[in-house]
mmCIF file of C-alpha atoms in Angstrom:
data_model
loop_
_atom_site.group_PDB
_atom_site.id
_atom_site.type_symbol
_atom_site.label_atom_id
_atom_site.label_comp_id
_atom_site.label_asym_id
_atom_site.label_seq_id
_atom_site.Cartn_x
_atom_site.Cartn_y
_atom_site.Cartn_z
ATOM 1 C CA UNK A 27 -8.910 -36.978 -69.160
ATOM 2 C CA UNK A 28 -6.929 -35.355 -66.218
ATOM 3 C CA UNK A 29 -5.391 -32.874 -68.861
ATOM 4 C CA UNK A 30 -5.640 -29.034 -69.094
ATOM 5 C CA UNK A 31 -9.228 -27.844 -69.844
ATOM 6 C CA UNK A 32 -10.137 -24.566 -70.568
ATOM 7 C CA UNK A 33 -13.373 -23.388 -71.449
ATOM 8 C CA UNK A 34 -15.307 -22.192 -73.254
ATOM 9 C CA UNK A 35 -13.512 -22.958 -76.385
ATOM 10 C CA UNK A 36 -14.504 -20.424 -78.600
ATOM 11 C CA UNK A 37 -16.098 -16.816 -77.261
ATOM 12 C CA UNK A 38 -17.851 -13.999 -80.248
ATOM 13 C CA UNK A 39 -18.394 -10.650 -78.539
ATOM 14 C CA UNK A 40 -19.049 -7.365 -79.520
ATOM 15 C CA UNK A 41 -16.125 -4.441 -79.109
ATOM 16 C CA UNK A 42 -16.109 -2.915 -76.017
ATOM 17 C CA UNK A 43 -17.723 -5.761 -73.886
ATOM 18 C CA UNK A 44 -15.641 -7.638 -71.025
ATOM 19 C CA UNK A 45 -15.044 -11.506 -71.170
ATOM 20 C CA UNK A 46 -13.900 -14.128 -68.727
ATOM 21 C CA UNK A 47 -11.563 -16.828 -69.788
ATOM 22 C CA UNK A 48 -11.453 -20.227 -67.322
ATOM 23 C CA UNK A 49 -8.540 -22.532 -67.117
ATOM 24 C CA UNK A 50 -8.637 -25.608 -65.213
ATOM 25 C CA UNK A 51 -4.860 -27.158 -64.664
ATOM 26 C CA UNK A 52 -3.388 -30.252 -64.174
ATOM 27 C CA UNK A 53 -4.074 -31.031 -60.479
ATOM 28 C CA UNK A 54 -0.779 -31.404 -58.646
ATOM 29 C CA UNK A 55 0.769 -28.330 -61.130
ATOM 30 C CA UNK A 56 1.412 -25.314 -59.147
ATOM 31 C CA UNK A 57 2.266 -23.305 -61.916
ATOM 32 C CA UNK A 58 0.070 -22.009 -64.828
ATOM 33 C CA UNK A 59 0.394 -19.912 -67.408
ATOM 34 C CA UNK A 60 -1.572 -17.555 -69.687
ATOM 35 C CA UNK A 61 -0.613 -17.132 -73.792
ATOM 36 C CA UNK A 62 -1.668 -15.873 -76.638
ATOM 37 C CA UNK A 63 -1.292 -16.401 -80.188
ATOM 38 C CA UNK A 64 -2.342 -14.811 -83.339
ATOM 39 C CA UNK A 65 -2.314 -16.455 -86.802
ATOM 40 C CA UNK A 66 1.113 -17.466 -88.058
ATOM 41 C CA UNK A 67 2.827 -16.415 -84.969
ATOM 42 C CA UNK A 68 3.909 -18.785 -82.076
ATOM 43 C CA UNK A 69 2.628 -18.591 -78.618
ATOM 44 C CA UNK A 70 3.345 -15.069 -76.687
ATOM 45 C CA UNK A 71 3.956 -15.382 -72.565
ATOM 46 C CA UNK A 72 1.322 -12.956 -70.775
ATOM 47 C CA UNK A 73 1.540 -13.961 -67.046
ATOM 48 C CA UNK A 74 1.956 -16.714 -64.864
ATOM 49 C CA UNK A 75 1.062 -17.988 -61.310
ATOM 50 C CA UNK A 76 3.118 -19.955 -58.928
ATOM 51 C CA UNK A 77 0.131 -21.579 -56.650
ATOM 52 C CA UNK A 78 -1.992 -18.097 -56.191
ATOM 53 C CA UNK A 79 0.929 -16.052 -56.833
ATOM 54 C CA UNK A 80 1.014 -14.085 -59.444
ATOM 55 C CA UNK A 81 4.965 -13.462 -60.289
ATOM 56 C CA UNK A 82 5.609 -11.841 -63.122
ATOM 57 C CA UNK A 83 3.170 -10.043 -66.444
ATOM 58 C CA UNK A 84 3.957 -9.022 -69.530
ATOM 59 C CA UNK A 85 3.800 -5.614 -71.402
ATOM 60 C CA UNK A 86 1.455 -7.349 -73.485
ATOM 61 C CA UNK A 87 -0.855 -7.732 -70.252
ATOM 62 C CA UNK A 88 -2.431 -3.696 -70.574
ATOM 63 C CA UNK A 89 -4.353 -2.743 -67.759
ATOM 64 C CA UNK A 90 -7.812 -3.731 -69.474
ATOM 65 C CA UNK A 91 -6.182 -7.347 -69.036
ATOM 66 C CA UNK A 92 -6.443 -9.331 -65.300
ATOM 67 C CA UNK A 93 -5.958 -13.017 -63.934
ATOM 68 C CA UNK A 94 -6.479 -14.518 -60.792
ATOM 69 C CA UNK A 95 -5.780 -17.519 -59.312
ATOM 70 C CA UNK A 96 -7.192 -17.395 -56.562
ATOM 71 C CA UNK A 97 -6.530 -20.853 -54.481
ATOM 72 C CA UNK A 98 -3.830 -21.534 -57.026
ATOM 73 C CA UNK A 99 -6.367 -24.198 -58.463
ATOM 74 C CA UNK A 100 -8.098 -22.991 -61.419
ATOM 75 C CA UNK A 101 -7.344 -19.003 -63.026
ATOM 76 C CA UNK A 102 -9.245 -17.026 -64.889
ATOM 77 C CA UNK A 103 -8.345 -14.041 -67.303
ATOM 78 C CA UNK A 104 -10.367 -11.390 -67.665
ATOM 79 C CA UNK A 105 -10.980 -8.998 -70.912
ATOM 80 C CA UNK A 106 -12.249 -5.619 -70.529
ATOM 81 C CA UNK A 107 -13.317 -3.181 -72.982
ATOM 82 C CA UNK A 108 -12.893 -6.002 -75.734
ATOM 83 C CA UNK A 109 -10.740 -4.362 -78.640
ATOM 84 C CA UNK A 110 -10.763 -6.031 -82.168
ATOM 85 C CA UNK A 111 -6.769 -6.575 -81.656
ATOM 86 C CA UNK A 112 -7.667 -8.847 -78.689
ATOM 87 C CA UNK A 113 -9.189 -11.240 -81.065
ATOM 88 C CA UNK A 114 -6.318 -14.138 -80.655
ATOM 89 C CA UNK A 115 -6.200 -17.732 -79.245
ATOM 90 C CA UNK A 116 -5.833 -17.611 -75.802
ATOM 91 C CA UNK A 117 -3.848 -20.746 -74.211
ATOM 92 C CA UNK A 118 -3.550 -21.442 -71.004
ATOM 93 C CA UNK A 119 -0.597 -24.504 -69.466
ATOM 94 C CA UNK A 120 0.259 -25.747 -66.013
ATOM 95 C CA UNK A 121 3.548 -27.499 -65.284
ATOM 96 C CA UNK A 122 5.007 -29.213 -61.517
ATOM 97 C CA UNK A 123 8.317 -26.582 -60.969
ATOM 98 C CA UNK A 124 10.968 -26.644 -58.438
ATOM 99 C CA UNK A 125 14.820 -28.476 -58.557
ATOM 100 C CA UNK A 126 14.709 -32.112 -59.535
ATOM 101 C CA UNK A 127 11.375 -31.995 -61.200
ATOM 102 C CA UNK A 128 10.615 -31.958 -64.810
ATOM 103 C CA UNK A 129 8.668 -28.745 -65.777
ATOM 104 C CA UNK A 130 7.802 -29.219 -69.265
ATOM 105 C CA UNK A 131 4.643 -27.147 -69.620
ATOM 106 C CA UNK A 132 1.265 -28.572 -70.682
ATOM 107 C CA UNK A 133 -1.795 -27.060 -72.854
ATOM 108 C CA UNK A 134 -5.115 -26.718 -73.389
ATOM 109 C CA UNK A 135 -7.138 -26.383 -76.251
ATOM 110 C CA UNK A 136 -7.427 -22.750 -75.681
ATOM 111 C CA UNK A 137 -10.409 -20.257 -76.593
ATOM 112 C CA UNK A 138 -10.882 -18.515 -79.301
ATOM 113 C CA UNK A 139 -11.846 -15.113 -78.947
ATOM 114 C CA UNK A 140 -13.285 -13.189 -81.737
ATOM 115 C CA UNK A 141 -13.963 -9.233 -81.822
ATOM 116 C CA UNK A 142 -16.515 -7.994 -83.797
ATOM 117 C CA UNK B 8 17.169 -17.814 -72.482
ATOM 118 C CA UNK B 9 18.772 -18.433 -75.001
ATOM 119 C CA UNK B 10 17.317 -17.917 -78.695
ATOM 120 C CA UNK B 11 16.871 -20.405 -81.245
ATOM 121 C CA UNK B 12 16.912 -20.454 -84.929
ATOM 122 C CA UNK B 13 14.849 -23.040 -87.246
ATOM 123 C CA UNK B 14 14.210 -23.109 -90.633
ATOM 124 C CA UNK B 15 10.444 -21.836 -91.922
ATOM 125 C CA UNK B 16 9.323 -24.656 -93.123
ATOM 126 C CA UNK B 17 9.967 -28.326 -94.823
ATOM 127 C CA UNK B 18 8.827 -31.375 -96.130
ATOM 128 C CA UNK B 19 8.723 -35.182 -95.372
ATOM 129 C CA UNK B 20 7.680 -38.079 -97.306
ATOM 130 C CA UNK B 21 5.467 -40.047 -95.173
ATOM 131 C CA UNK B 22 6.932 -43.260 -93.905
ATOM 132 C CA UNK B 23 10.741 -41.762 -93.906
ATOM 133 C CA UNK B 24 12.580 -39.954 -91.145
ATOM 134 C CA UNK B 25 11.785 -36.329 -90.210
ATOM 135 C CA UNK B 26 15.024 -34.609 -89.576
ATOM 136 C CA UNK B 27 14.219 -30.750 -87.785
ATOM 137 C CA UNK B 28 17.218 -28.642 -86.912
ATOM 138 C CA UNK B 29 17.536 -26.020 -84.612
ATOM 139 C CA UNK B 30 20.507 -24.050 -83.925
ATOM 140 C CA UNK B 31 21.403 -22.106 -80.015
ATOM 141 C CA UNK B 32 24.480 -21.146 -80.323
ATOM 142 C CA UNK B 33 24.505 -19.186 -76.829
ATOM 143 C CA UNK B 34 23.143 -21.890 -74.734
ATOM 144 C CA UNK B 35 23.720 -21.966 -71.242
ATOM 145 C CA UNK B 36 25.145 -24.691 -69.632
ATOM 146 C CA UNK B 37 22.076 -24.903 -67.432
ATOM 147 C CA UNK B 38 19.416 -24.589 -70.311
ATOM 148 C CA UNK B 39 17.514 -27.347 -71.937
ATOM 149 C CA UNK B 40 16.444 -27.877 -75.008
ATOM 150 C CA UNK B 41 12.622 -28.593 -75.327
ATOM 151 C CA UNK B 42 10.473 -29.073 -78.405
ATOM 152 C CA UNK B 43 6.667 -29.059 -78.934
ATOM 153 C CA UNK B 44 4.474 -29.033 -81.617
ATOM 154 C CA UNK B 45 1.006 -27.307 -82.617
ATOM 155 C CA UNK B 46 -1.340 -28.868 -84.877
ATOM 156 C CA UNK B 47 -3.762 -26.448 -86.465
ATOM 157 C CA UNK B 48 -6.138 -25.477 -83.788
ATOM 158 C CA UNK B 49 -5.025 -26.963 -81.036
ATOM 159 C CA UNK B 50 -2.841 -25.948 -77.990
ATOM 160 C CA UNK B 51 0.954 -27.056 -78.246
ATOM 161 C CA UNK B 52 1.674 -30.443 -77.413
ATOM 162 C CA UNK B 53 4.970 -31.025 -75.813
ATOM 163 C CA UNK B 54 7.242 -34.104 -77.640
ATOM 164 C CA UNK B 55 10.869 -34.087 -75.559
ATOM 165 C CA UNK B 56 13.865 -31.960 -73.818
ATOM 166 C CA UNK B 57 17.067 -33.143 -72.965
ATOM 167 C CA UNK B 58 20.127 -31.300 -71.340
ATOM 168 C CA UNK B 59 23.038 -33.090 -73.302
ATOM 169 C CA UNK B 60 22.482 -36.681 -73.643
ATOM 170 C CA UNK B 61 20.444 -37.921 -76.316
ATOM 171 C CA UNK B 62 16.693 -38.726 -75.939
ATOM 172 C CA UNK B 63 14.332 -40.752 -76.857
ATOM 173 C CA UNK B 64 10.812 -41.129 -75.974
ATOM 174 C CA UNK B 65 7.509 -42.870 -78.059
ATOM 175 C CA UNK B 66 7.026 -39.776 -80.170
ATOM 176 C CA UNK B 67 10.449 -38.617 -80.880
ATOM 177 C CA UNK B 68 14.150 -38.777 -80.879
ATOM 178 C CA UNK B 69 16.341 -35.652 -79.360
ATOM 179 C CA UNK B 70 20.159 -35.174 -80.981
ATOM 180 C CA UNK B 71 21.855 -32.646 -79.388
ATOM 181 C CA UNK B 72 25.467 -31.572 -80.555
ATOM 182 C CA UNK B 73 28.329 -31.968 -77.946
ATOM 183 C CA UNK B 74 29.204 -28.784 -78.145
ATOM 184 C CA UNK B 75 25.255 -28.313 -77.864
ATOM 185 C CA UNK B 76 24.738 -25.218 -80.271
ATOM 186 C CA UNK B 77 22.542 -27.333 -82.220
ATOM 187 C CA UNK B 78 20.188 -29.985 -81.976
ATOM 188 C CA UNK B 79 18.013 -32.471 -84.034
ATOM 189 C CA UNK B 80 14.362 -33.495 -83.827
ATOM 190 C CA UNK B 81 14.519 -37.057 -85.329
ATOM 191 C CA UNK B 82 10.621 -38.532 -86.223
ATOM 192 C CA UNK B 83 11.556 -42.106 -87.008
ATOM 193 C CA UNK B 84 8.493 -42.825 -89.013
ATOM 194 C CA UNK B 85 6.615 -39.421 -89.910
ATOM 195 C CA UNK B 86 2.554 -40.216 -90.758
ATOM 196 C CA UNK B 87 0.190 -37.233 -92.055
ATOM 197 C CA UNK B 88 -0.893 -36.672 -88.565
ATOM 198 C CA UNK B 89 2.594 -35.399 -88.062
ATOM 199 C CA UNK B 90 1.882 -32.124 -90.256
ATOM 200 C CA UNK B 91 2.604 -29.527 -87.549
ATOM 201 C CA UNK B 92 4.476 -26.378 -86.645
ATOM 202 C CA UNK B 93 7.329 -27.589 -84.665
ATOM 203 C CA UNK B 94 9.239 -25.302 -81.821
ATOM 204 C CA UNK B 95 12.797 -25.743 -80.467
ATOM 205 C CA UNK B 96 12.707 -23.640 -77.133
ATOM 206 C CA UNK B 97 15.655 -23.440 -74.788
ATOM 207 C CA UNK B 98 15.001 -22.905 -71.394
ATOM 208 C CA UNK B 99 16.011 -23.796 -67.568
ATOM 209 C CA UNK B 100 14.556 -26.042 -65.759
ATOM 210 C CA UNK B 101 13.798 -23.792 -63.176
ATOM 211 C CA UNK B 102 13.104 -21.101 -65.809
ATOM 212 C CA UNK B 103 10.194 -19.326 -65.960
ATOM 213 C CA UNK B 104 8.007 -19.069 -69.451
ATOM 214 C CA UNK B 105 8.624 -20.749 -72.347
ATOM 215 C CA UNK B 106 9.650 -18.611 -74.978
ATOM 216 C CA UNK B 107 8.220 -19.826 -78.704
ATOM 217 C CA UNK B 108 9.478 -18.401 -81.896
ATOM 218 C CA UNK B 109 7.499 -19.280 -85.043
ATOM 219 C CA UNK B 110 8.682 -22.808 -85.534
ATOM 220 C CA UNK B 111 9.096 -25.015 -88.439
ATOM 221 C CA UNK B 112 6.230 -25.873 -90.337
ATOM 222 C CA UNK B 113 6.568 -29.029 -91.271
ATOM 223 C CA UNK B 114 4.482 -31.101 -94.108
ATOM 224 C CA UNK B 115 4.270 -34.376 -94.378
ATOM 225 C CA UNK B 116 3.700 -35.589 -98.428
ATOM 226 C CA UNK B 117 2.009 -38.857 -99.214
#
């Protein structure tokens, strides 16, 4: 399957320790993006990267939040000083961009991140 | 972008046609509608966009109005494995994120 992975799928940690999200795109995407959702709520934008470029972050990203992507392959997002809010779904997609190309986005699985 | 409007939820006998509606009245003539859906648990799954035409792919069926405030998610045939949350987003194709709403939860009733 040549789809979005993301691992690990689900991540338990205690409040106030750091976690590291990976998210392995489509190959030929350059762009990828990082969500997250909480239950009954849709999908919320955090950041995304156009090859290692990362172009634009959202006030939801606070400074305890960071992603790389750092040879515009694979990104990871980084959690620290774990909060119980942060406890969410975290979804990552990738989608081809640029004029004449289709750029529907596609998931992954994401990981679920719990607080305790 | 433009915002979108869909009804909470609704339900579908399985077998029959699954009709979602979403309304975007201030759509730009350079956005495009997209829907996906999200099946408990799992990332969103995209179904189909179109710009004004009508389209149709293996999973799905896009109407859009010609004045293109509104537009229809047509499932010809909808099975259990249809029960989802279904999101109308309206975007350009050059746009950056895709903004989701909360969708239409959608059940489909033996």
């Amino acid at each position: 399957d040549t789809g979005v992975s993301q691992d690990p799928r689900h991540k338990i940690t205690k409040r106030g320790q750091n976690v590291t999200f990976r998210c392995d795109p489509i190959s030929e995407h350059n762009r990828l993006y990082w969500y997250r959702q909480t239950l009954g709520q849709g999908p919320e934008f955090l950041t995304y990267f156009q090859n290692e470029a990362q172009l634009e972050k959202s006030r939801l990203l606070s400074d305890r939040f960071s992603a790389e992507r750092p040879k515009g392959s694979f990104s990871t997002l980084e959690i620290q000083r774990t909060e119980q809010g942060d406890s969410a779904m975290y979804l990552c997609a990738s989608s081809p961009w640029g004029e004449g190309k289709n750029t529907e986005a596609f998931f992954g699985q994401g990981t679920r991140l719990t607080v305790v | 972008d433009a915002k979108t409007t869909q009804p909470t939820s609704m339900d579908c006998a399985e077998g029959r046609a699954a009709n979602l509606p979403c309304n975007h009245s201030t759509i730009s003539g350079n956005e495009y509608v997209y829907w996906y859906r999200q099946i408990h648990s799992q990332g969103p799954q995209y179904i189909i966009h179109g710009l004004k035409n009508n389209e149709t792919n293996e999973m799905a069926s896009l109407i859009i109005t010609e004045d293109r405030k509104s537009s229809t998610l047509i499932l010809p045939h909808a099975t259990l494995r249809d029960t989802a949350v279904y999101y109308c987003i309206v975007r350009r194709n050059t746009g950056n994120q895709f903004y989701f709403g909360t969708g239409t939860s959608l059940t489909v009733i033996p």
